[in-house]
Amino acid sequence: MKKIFLGSILSFGLWGANPAQALDVTVDPFGYLGVLYNQGIESLPHSYIGLNARAGANFMLDNNWSLGLGAIGAWSVFSHKDDNAPYASTGDISDAYVKYDTQRLKFALGRFNTNFVEFDWIAGNVQGASVKINDRKMNYWGIFMDSMLYNGYQYNGQQGDRIATDLNALSAYNPSSKKAFVGGEVIAGGVDYTYKGFRISPFVLIDTQLPTPTKGVLVQVGAKAGYATDIGGSFKSITLLRGMFQYGDTDGVSGDDAAGLIWIDQTFKHKIFNFGLGFYAVPGADKKGSIWTFSDRSKFYGRGINSPGVPAVYFANATVTGYFSGGLETNRVKVDAMVAFGNYQEYSLMADYKVWQYRNMKFNAGGGYVYSISSKAPNSIGNSSLVFFGKFSY
């Protein structure tokens, strides 16, 4: 991080010019260079090696405004498939935004990371605008999304980033990506109410045109209720209950457009360890289609490794699944483990090790195994993957 002097600004009032005011700018560079090897283990195995790079800078003014500019690219080094999927070489301007950030009001416009809104179903970089207003125990937020930068990124509130998922794919903001994932214009809004350990978050999401043959509108209405508490001092319990009603032709066939989601997740934390269990069901009238989610905060790796894209394979209609999860995190090591059973099955073990760090620069390496399969929807890459990766970031 480096401070530079921008210059001086004269402010003019009723009685003339005020003394010149110096405006400081803090330049915060960001970026990474990563390589990922995904090797399938099945009768017709997939295999590919991809490079993924990102570089940019955030220019933070001392009046709470900031500007950002960044670029991202992916290159297919080797692929067993003729179309190089999911590493068809591509690139784009990942960040080009103006942002206002105070404790009470946060606002961003352009191409930016919308995680500050803390919405379960849209995360990472989007093209559009986002706003969040803090008012004591209430947060009010809204998102307008014209397109999204899809790079496989997944985040879970209890276990953090899904390891290496941001290195496994890249689809830029271009019209082809918008047509495949977003379709029309997406508007979402909601409220977060927090009282002691309780949090309730209702929301509404509308996509004006689904990217399916019928091109109908998508409407989602839902809420999340959570409770976090300490147990005996050294244990922490986090309980989450989510519900959603959806209307939209996500299967591309007219009729039977209603679907829903019921999802409960329980996590316990003890020092560096976490472990938990959960259950969810996706009732659908025609037992086809899916809950259309651009991102999610699940603990699964199937979407990020074996089936990157939108919607998530594990939210197909008529899916009923339970799971057990576990993991640990220290300053150097992070491990995630999952066993899921039912219509969606997953056995995953992923590890990340910080090999080297100097100030804000670091190099991480790791790998793991992900088996995921759904009886309701196919995976886009394969059912079984060995993954190895390395990532230099700053």
Tab-separated table of C-alpha atoms in Angstrom:
chain	number	residue	atom	x	y	z
A	1	MET	CA	0.000	0.000	0.000
A	2	LYS	CA	1.394	3.391	-0.998
A	3	LYS	CA	0.279	6.944	-0.318
A	4	ILE	CA	0.648	9.575	-3.002
A	5	PHE	CA	-0.222	13.291	-3.020
A	6	LEU	CA	-2.887	14.176	-5.566
A	7	GLY	CA	-2.892	17.968	-5.259
A	8	SER	CA	-5.078	20.670	-3.789
A	9	ILE	CA	-8.686	21.664	-4.194
A	10	LEU	CA	-10.120	25.122	-3.600
A	11	SER	CA	-13.574	25.234	-2.068
A	12	PHE	CA	-15.642	28.380	-2.669
A	13	GLY	CA	-18.179	29.584	-0.171
A	14	LEU	CA	-20.441	32.585	0.086
A	15	TRP	CA	-17.581	34.910	1.034
A	16	GLY	CA	-14.969	33.654	-1.448
A	17	ALA	CA	-12.322	30.968	-1.599
A	18	ASN	CA	-11.435	28.955	1.465
A	19	PRO	CA	-7.836	27.876	2.092
A	20	ALA	CA	-6.651	25.143	-0.263
A	21	GLN	CA	-7.380	21.653	0.966
A	22	ALA	CA	-4.976	18.846	0.100
A	23	LEU	CA	-6.579	15.601	-1.024
A	24	ASP	CA	-4.564	12.465	-0.207
A	25	VAL	CA	-4.926	9.279	-2.211
A	26	THR	CA	-4.054	5.800	-0.963
A	27	VAL	CA	-3.204	3.370	-3.736
A	28	ASP	CA	-3.961	-0.222	-2.816
A	29	PRO	CA	-2.829	-2.685	-5.532
A	30	PHE	CA	-4.374	-6.140	-5.737
A	31	GLY	CA	-3.947	-9.196	-7.895
A	32	TYR	CA	-2.849	-12.785	-8.245
A	33	LEU	CA	-1.357	-15.353	-10.604
A	34	GLY	CA	-2.631	-18.897	-10.191
A	35	VAL	CA	-2.371	-22.276	-11.876
A	36	LEU	CA	-4.819	-25.171	-11.426
A	37	TYR	CA	-4.664	-28.793	-12.565
A	38	ASN	CA	-7.975	-30.680	-12.570
A	39	GLN	CA	-7.715	-34.425	-13.282
A	40	GLY	CA	-10.841	-36.535	-13.592
A	41	ILE	CA	-11.006	-40.042	-12.125
A	42	GLU	CA	-13.735	-41.934	-13.967
A	43	SER	CA	-14.295	-44.091	-17.069
A	44	LEU	CA	-13.915	-41.143	-19.477
A	45	PRO	CA	-11.810	-38.760	-17.374
A	46	HIS	CA	-11.419	-35.065	-18.033
A	47	SER	CA	-8.127	-33.277	-17.501
A	48	TYR	CA	-6.977	-29.695	-17.936
A	49	ILE	CA	-4.437	-27.146	-16.737
A	50	GLY	CA	-5.356	-23.485	-16.573
A	51	LEU	CA	-3.633	-20.227	-15.721
A	52	ASN	CA	-5.601	-17.399	-14.143
A	53	ALA	CA	-4.290	-13.870	-13.536
A	54	ARG	CA	-5.731	-10.669	-12.174
A	55	ALA	CA	-4.217	-7.247	-11.520
A	56	GLY	CA	-5.617	-3.904	-10.479
A	57	ALA	CA	-5.572	-1.062	-8.000
A	58	ASN	CA	-7.991	0.709	-5.698
A	59	PHE	CA	-7.461	4.479	-5.418
A	60	MET	CA	-8.903	5.553	-2.057
A	61	LEU	CA	-9.482	9.254	-1.473
A	62	ASP	CA	-9.558	10.623	2.068
A	63	ASN	CA	-13.142	11.901	1.583
A	64	ASN	CA	-14.590	8.327	1.591
A	65	TRP	CA	-14.665	8.029	-2.200
A	66	SER	CA	-12.570	5.524	-4.139
A	67	LEU	CA	-11.931	4.511	-7.735
A	68	GLY	CA	-10.878	1.075	-8.942
A	69	LEU	CA	-9.511	-0.430	-12.132
A	70	GLY	CA	-8.467	-4.030	-12.785
A	71	ALA	CA	-8.189	-6.739	-15.431
A	72	ILE	CA	-8.514	-10.530	-15.379
A	73	GLY	CA	-7.549	-13.283	-17.801
A	74	ALA	CA	-7.568	-17.073	-18.115
A	75	TRP	CA	-5.465	-19.230	-20.438
A	76	SER	CA	-5.872	-22.884	-21.331
A	77	VAL	CA	-2.447	-24.509	-21.007
A	78	PHE	CA	-3.751	-28.017	-21.658
A	79	SER	CA	-7.206	-29.557	-22.049
A	80	HIS	CA	-8.410	-33.068	-22.834
A	81	LYS	CA	-11.566	-31.546	-24.381
A	82	ASP	CA	-11.617	-30.007	-27.864
A	83	ASP	CA	-13.443	-26.885	-26.631
A	84	ASN	CA	-10.966	-26.320	-23.739
A	85	ALA	CA	-13.909	-26.047	-21.305
A	86	PRO	CA	-13.975	-24.613	-18.727
A	87	TYR	CA	-10.689	-22.900	-19.605
A	88	ALA	CA	-11.507	-21.348	-22.947
A	89	SER	CA	-8.929	-18.543	-22.971
A	90	THR	CA	-10.611	-15.223	-22.256
A	91	GLY	CA	-10.148	-11.942	-20.433
A	92	ASP	CA	-11.908	-8.714	-19.497
A	93	ILE	CA	-11.806	-5.557	-17.402
A	94	SER	CA	-12.722	-7.054	-14.034
A	95	ASP	CA	-12.952	-3.782	-12.073
A	96	ALA	CA	-13.934	-0.295	-13.201
A	97	TYR	CA	-15.868	1.426	-10.444
A	98	VAL	CA	-16.521	4.383	-8.239
A	99	LYS	CA	-17.362	3.673	-4.604
A	100	TYR	CA	-18.458	5.643	-1.558
A	101	ASP	CA	-17.788	3.970	1.791
A	102	THR	CA	-18.756	5.146	5.270
A	103	GLN	CA	-20.076	3.335	8.310
A	104	ARG	CA	-23.620	4.460	7.496
A	105	LEU	CA	-23.664	4.362	3.686
A	106	LYS	CA	-21.863	2.170	1.148
A	107	PHE	CA	-22.421	2.594	-2.580
A	108	ALA	CA	-20.674	1.254	-5.687
A	109	LEU	CA	-21.242	1.752	-9.418
A	110	GLY	CA	-19.591	0.068	-12.403
A	111	ARG	CA	-17.768	-3.264	-12.294
A	112	PHE	CA	-17.012	-4.085	-8.669
A	113	ASN	CA	-17.134	-6.672	-5.905
A	114	THR	CA	-20.595	-6.611	-4.308
A	115	ASN	CA	-19.731	-8.716	-1.243
A	116	PHE	CA	-20.139	-5.684	1.049
A	117	VAL	CA	-23.932	-6.060	0.629
A	118	GLU	CA	-23.733	-9.573	2.199
A	119	PHE	CA	-26.465	-11.118	0.043
A	120	ASP	CA	-26.478	-14.931	-0.005
A	121	TRP	CA	-27.364	-15.331	-3.679
A	122	ILE	CA	-25.170	-12.763	-5.489
A	123	ALA	CA	-21.465	-12.505	-4.719
A	124	GLY	CA	-18.189	-11.534	-6.357
A	125	ASN	CA	-17.874	-9.030	-9.193
A	126	VAL	CA	-20.953	-7.689	-10.961
A	127	GLN	CA	-21.676	-4.980	-13.500
A	128	GLY	CA	-24.259	-2.556	-12.171
A	129	ALA	CA	-24.792	-0.804	-8.848
A	130	SER	CA	-25.088	-1.789	-5.176
A	131	VAL	CA	-26.041	0.167	-2.068
A	132	LYS	CA	-26.149	-0.611	1.656
A	133	ILE	CA	-27.495	1.659	4.407
A	134	ASN	CA	-26.725	0.956	8.079
A	135	ASP	CA	-29.224	2.243	10.623
A	136	ARG	CA	-28.396	0.835	14.063
A	137	LYS	CA	-29.922	-2.662	14.093
A	138	MET	CA	-31.244	-2.411	10.529
A	139	ASN	CA	-29.402	-2.707	7.223
A	140	TYR	CA	-31.166	-1.810	3.970
A	141	TRP	CA	-29.570	-2.932	0.733
A	142	GLY	CA	-30.158	-3.155	-2.997
A	143	ILE	CA	-28.392	-4.586	-6.070
A	144	PHE	CA	-28.852	-3.850	-9.763
A	145	MET	CA	-26.952	-6.388	-11.895
A	146	ASP	CA	-26.715	-6.113	-15.672
A	147	SER	CA	-24.046	-8.823	-15.971
A	148	MET	CA	-21.609	-10.753	-13.790
A	149	LEU	CA	-18.000	-11.906	-13.848
A	150	TYR	CA	-18.172	-15.643	-13.218
A	151	ASN	CA	-14.908	-17.248	-12.108
A	152	GLY	CA	-16.261	-20.036	-9.901
A	153	TYR	CA	-15.857	-18.019	-6.704
A	154	GLN	CA	-17.856	-19.401	-3.782
A	155	TYR	CA	-17.938	-18.205	-0.157
A	156	ASN	CA	-19.345	-19.683	3.036
A	157	GLY	CA	-19.901	-17.608	6.151
A	158	GLN	CA	-18.755	-20.341	8.533
A	159	GLN	CA	-15.825	-21.790	6.548
A	160	GLY	CA	-14.747	-18.884	4.333
A	161	ASP	CA	-13.739	-18.986	0.660
A	162	ARG	CA	-14.156	-22.304	-1.128
A	163	ILE	CA	-10.542	-23.306	-1.786
A	164	ALA	CA	-9.287	-22.831	-5.388
A	165	THR	CA	-12.783	-22.305	-6.828
A	166	ASP	CA	-11.795	-18.879	-8.203
A	167	LEU	CA	-9.091	-20.559	-10.327
A	168	ASN	CA	-11.310	-23.158	-12.019
A	169	ALA	CA	-13.234	-21.125	-14.610
A	170	LEU	CA	-13.708	-17.694	-16.147
A	171	SER	CA	-16.669	-16.182	-17.991
A	172	ALA	CA	-16.383	-12.458	-18.679
A	173	TYR	CA	-19.095	-9.766	-18.642
A	174	ASN	CA	-19.559	-10.037	-22.416
A	175	PRO	CA	-22.992	-10.649	-24.043
A	176	SER	CA	-22.337	-14.400	-24.407
A	177	SER	CA	-21.781	-14.788	-20.667
A	178	LYS	CA	-24.765	-12.561	-19.865
A	179	LYS	CA	-26.927	-14.660	-22.183
A	180	ALA	CA	-25.800	-17.890	-20.518
A	181	PHE	CA	-25.987	-16.895	-16.843
A	182	VAL	CA	-28.025	-13.709	-16.304
A	183	GLY	CA	-30.406	-13.179	-19.216
A	184	GLY	CA	-32.098	-9.868	-18.465
A	185	GLU	CA	-31.612	-7.263	-15.762
A	186	VAL	CA	-31.510	-8.382	-12.130
A	187	ILE	CA	-32.880	-6.275	-9.291
A	188	ALA	CA	-32.612	-7.474	-5.686
A	189	GLY	CA	-33.312	-5.798	-2.380
A	190	GLY	CA	-33.825	-6.604	1.241
A	191	VAL	CA	-33.411	-5.813	4.925
A	192	ASP	CA	-31.115	-7.262	7.599
A	193	TYR	CA	-32.344	-6.960	11.183
A	194	THR	CA	-29.881	-7.847	13.955
A	195	TYR	CA	-30.628	-8.114	17.663
A	196	LYS	CA	-27.992	-9.636	19.935
A	197	GLY	CA	-27.312	-13.065	18.382
A	198	PHE	CA	-30.374	-13.044	16.111
A	199	ARG	CA	-30.443	-11.956	12.473
A	200	ILE	CA	-33.411	-11.966	10.082
A	201	SER	CA	-32.923	-11.127	6.397
A	202	PRO	CA	-35.901	-11.092	3.992
A	203	PHE	CA	-35.277	-10.347	0.304
A	204	VAL	CA	-36.849	-10.064	-3.139
A	205	LEU	CA	-35.033	-10.821	-6.424
A	206	ILE	CA	-36.336	-10.242	-9.962
A	207	ASP	CA	-34.632	-11.201	-13.224
A	208	THR	CA	-36.521	-9.592	-16.109
A	209	GLN	CA	-35.665	-12.418	-18.542
A	210	LEU	CA	-34.287	-15.867	-17.740
A	211	PRO	CA	-31.569	-17.180	-20.107
A	212	THR	CA	-33.757	-20.165	-21.043
A	213	PRO	CA	-35.752	-20.912	-24.242
A	214	THR	CA	-38.994	-19.547	-22.766
A	215	LYS	CA	-37.246	-16.325	-21.612
A	216	GLY	CA	-39.764	-15.715	-18.852
A	217	VAL	CA	-39.354	-13.555	-15.780
A	218	LEU	CA	-37.779	-14.927	-12.598
A	219	VAL	CA	-39.159	-13.898	-9.201
A	220	GLN	CA	-37.707	-15.062	-5.889
A	221	VAL	CA	-38.998	-14.142	-2.437
A	222	GLY	CA	-37.231	-15.516	0.601
A	223	ALA	CA	-35.640	-14.965	3.976
A	224	LYS	CA	-32.826	-16.156	6.213
A	225	ALA	CA	-33.029	-16.428	9.999
A	226	GLY	CA	-29.874	-16.978	12.005
A	227	TYR	CA	-28.822	-17.297	15.627
A	228	ALA	CA	-25.241	-17.289	16.930
A	229	THR	CA	-24.271	-17.925	20.555
A	230	ASP	CA	-21.357	-19.056	22.699
A	231	ILE	CA	-21.635	-22.404	24.468
A	232	GLY	CA	-19.489	-22.878	27.541
A	233	GLY	CA	-17.038	-20.189	26.485
A	234	SER	CA	-14.944	-22.208	24.013
A	235	PHE	CA	-17.691	-23.377	21.656
A	236	LYS	CA	-19.713	-21.218	19.277
A	237	SER	CA	-22.994	-22.310	17.714
A	238	ILE	CA	-24.370	-20.849	14.471
A	239	THR	CA	-27.852	-21.888	13.308
A	240	LEU	CA	-29.198	-20.797	9.910
A	241	LEU	CA	-32.640	-21.385	8.432
A	242	ARG	CA	-33.341	-20.332	4.836
A	243	GLY	CA	-36.542	-20.400	2.837
A	244	MET	CA	-37.380	-19.293	-0.699
A	245	PHE	CA	-40.317	-19.285	-3.107
A	246	GLN	CA	-39.457	-19.075	-6.807
A	247	TYR	CA	-41.536	-18.456	-9.923
A	248	GLY	CA	-39.839	-18.932	-13.296
A	249	ASP	CA	-39.285	-21.339	-16.206
A	250	THR	CA	-35.807	-22.440	-15.137
A	251	ASP	CA	-36.195	-25.686	-17.111
A	252	GLY	CA	-37.117	-23.798	-20.296
A	253	VAL	CA	-40.506	-25.554	-20.545
A	254	SER	CA	-43.726	-23.575	-20.077
A	255	GLY	CA	-45.911	-24.542	-17.132
A	256	ASP	CA	-45.250	-25.791	-13.613
A	257	ASP	CA	-43.047	-22.770	-12.899
A	258	ALA	CA	-43.216	-22.737	-9.085
A	259	ALA	CA	-40.411	-24.108	-6.901
A	260	GLY	CA	-39.079	-23.600	-3.413
A	261	LEU	CA	-36.137	-24.082	-1.069
A	262	ILE	CA	-36.092	-25.156	2.570
A	263	TRP	CA	-32.606	-25.271	4.093
A	264	ILE	CA	-31.283	-25.610	7.640
A	265	ASP	CA	-27.584	-25.533	8.549
A	266	GLN	CA	-25.970	-25.964	11.959
A	267	THR	CA	-22.287	-25.182	12.588
A	268	PHE	CA	-20.194	-25.510	15.743
A	269	LYS	CA	-16.805	-23.843	16.135
A	270	HIS	CA	-14.119	-24.700	18.671
A	271	LYS	CA	-10.847	-22.789	18.416
A	272	ILE	CA	-9.408	-23.667	14.983
A	273	PHE	CA	-11.986	-26.380	14.250
A	274	ASN	CA	-15.481	-26.289	12.768
A	275	PHE	CA	-17.986	-29.055	12.247
A	276	GLY	CA	-21.652	-29.149	11.359
A	277	LEU	CA	-24.580	-30.715	9.591
A	278	GLY	CA	-27.465	-29.632	7.433
A	279	PHE	CA	-30.474	-30.580	5.371
A	280	TYR	CA	-32.273	-28.995	2.431
A	281	ALA	CA	-35.100	-29.747	0.019
A	282	VAL	CA	-36.009	-28.180	-3.344
A	283	PRO	CA	-39.677	-28.943	-4.036
A	284	GLY	CA	-40.711	-28.398	-7.660
A	285	ALA	CA	-44.033	-29.008	-9.380
A	286	ASP	CA	-42.664	-30.826	-12.450
A	287	LYS	CA	-39.516	-32.226	-10.781
A	288	LYS	CA	-37.439	-30.407	-13.388
A	289	GLY	CA	-35.595	-27.121	-13.506
A	290	SER	CA	-33.652	-25.599	-10.623
A	291	ILE	CA	-33.471	-22.835	-8.069
A	292	TRP	CA	-31.651	-20.211	-10.167
A	293	THR	CA	-28.803	-18.925	-7.998
A	294	PHE	CA	-25.936	-16.784	-9.322
A	295	SER	CA	-23.906	-17.662	-6.232
A	296	ASP	CA	-24.621	-19.263	-2.858
A	297	ARG	CA	-23.150	-19.643	0.607
A	298	SER	CA	-23.206	-23.413	0.839
A	299	LYS	CA	-20.299	-25.569	2.016
A	300	PHE	CA	-20.323	-27.638	-1.185
A	301	TYR	CA	-17.450	-27.877	-3.688
A	302	GLY	CA	-19.430	-29.515	-6.500
A	303	ARG	CA	-20.368	-26.201	-8.097
A	304	GLY	CA	-16.899	-24.700	-7.924
A	305	ILE	CA	-14.901	-27.751	-9.088
A	306	ASN	CA	-17.027	-30.261	-11.049
A	307	SER	CA	-19.857	-28.089	-12.352
A	308	PRO	CA	-18.952	-24.383	-12.531
A	309	GLY	CA	-21.701	-22.115	-13.786
A	310	VAL	CA	-25.282	-21.035	-13.155
A	311	PRO	CA	-27.463	-22.533	-11.750
A	312	ALA	CA	-25.930	-24.792	-9.092
A	313	VAL	CA	-26.219	-28.524	-9.778
A	314	TYR	CA	-27.194	-29.251	-6.154
A	315	PHE	CA	-30.270	-26.977	-6.272
A	316	ALA	CA	-32.080	-28.936	-9.004
A	317	ASN	CA	-35.829	-29.342	-8.443
A	318	ALA	CA	-36.993	-32.319	-6.339
A	319	THR	CA	-33.584	-32.584	-4.638
A	320	VAL	CA	-33.547	-33.731	-1.007
A	321	THR	CA	-30.096	-33.906	0.606
A	322	GLY	CA	-28.436	-34.036	4.000
A	323	TYR	CA	-24.778	-33.436	4.794
A	324	PHE	CA	-22.009	-33.416	7.403
A	325	SER	CA	-19.156	-30.908	7.188
A	326	GLY	CA	-15.926	-30.211	9.012
A	327	GLY	CA	-12.699	-28.293	8.756
A	328	LEU	CA	-9.964	-26.299	10.419
A	329	GLU	CA	-8.204	-23.000	9.832
A	330	THR	CA	-4.941	-21.617	11.208
A	331	ASN	CA	-2.704	-18.786	10.057
A	332	ARG	CA	-1.078	-21.150	7.540
A	333	VAL	CA	-3.425	-24.075	6.921
A	334	LYS	CA	-7.076	-24.357	5.858
A	335	VAL	CA	-8.932	-27.663	5.384
A	336	ASP	CA	-12.562	-28.279	4.345
A	337	ALA	CA	-14.320	-31.656	4.344
A	338	MET	CA	-17.845	-32.639	3.280
A	339	VAL	CA	-20.037	-35.727	3.049
A	340	ALA	CA	-23.464	-35.209	1.419
A	341	PHE	CA	-26.070	-37.898	0.802
A	342	GLY	CA	-29.436	-38.009	-0.956
A	343	ASN	CA	-30.359	-36.819	-4.459
A	344	TYR	CA	-27.163	-34.773	-4.414
A	345	GLN	CA	-24.058	-36.576	-3.168
A	346	GLU	CA	-20.655	-35.109	-2.446
A	347	TYR	CA	-17.420	-36.360	-0.882
A	348	SER	CA	-14.860	-33.586	-0.805
A	349	LEU	CA	-11.601	-32.851	0.967
A	350	MET	CA	-9.728	-29.662	0.057
A	351	ALA	CA	-6.615	-28.158	1.680
A	352	ASP	CA	-4.777	-24.838	1.320
A	353	TYR	CA	-1.287	-24.182	2.744
A	354	LYS	CA	0.426	-20.789	2.967
A	355	VAL	CA	3.933	-21.604	1.742
A	356	TRP	CA	5.405	-18.094	1.914
A	357	GLN	CA	4.428	-14.573	2.937
A	358	TYR	CA	6.204	-11.231	2.911
A	359	ARG	CA	4.105	-8.252	3.954
A	360	ASN	CA	1.001	-8.331	1.739
A	361	MET	CA	2.516	-10.802	-0.761
A	362	LYS	CA	2.002	-14.541	-0.315
A	363	PHE	CA	2.137	-17.858	-2.114
A	364	ASN	CA	-0.408	-20.595	-1.375
A	365	ALA	CA	-0.510	-24.153	-2.660
A	366	GLY	CA	-2.780	-27.091	-2.077
A	367	GLY	CA	-5.201	-29.535	-3.544
A	368	GLY	CA	-7.795	-32.136	-2.812
A	369	TYR	CA	-10.463	-34.431	-4.130
A	370	VAL	CA	-14.087	-33.698	-5.030
A	371	TYR	CA	-16.718	-36.287	-5.930
A	372	SER	CA	-20.144	-34.837	-6.645
A	373	ILE	CA	-23.170	-36.217	-8.471
A	374	SER	CA	-26.864	-35.385	-8.733
A	375	SER	CA	-29.662	-37.730	-9.753
A	376	LYS	CA	-31.587	-34.654	-10.979
A	377	ALA	CA	-29.003	-32.774	-13.108
A	378	PRO	CA	-25.684	-33.592	-14.834
A	379	ASN	CA	-22.313	-32.075	-13.904
A	380	SER	CA	-20.757	-29.871	-16.567
A	381	ILE	CA	-17.192	-31.265	-16.249
A	382	GLY	CA	-17.350	-34.633	-14.515
A	383	ASN	CA	-18.268	-36.355	-11.280
A	384	SER	CA	-14.815	-36.967	-9.825
A	385	SER	CA	-11.786	-34.633	-9.702
A	386	LEU	CA	-8.308	-34.513	-8.227
A	387	VAL	CA	-7.273	-30.859	-7.935
A	388	PHE	CA	-3.841	-29.279	-7.450
A	389	PHE	CA	-3.136	-25.545	-7.452
A	390	GLY	CA	-0.652	-22.792	-6.683
A	391	LYS	CA	-1.443	-19.113	-6.256
A	392	PHE	CA	0.740	-16.023	-5.796
A	393	SER	CA	-1.288	-13.040	-4.584
A	394	TYR	CA	-0.761	-9.509	-3.289
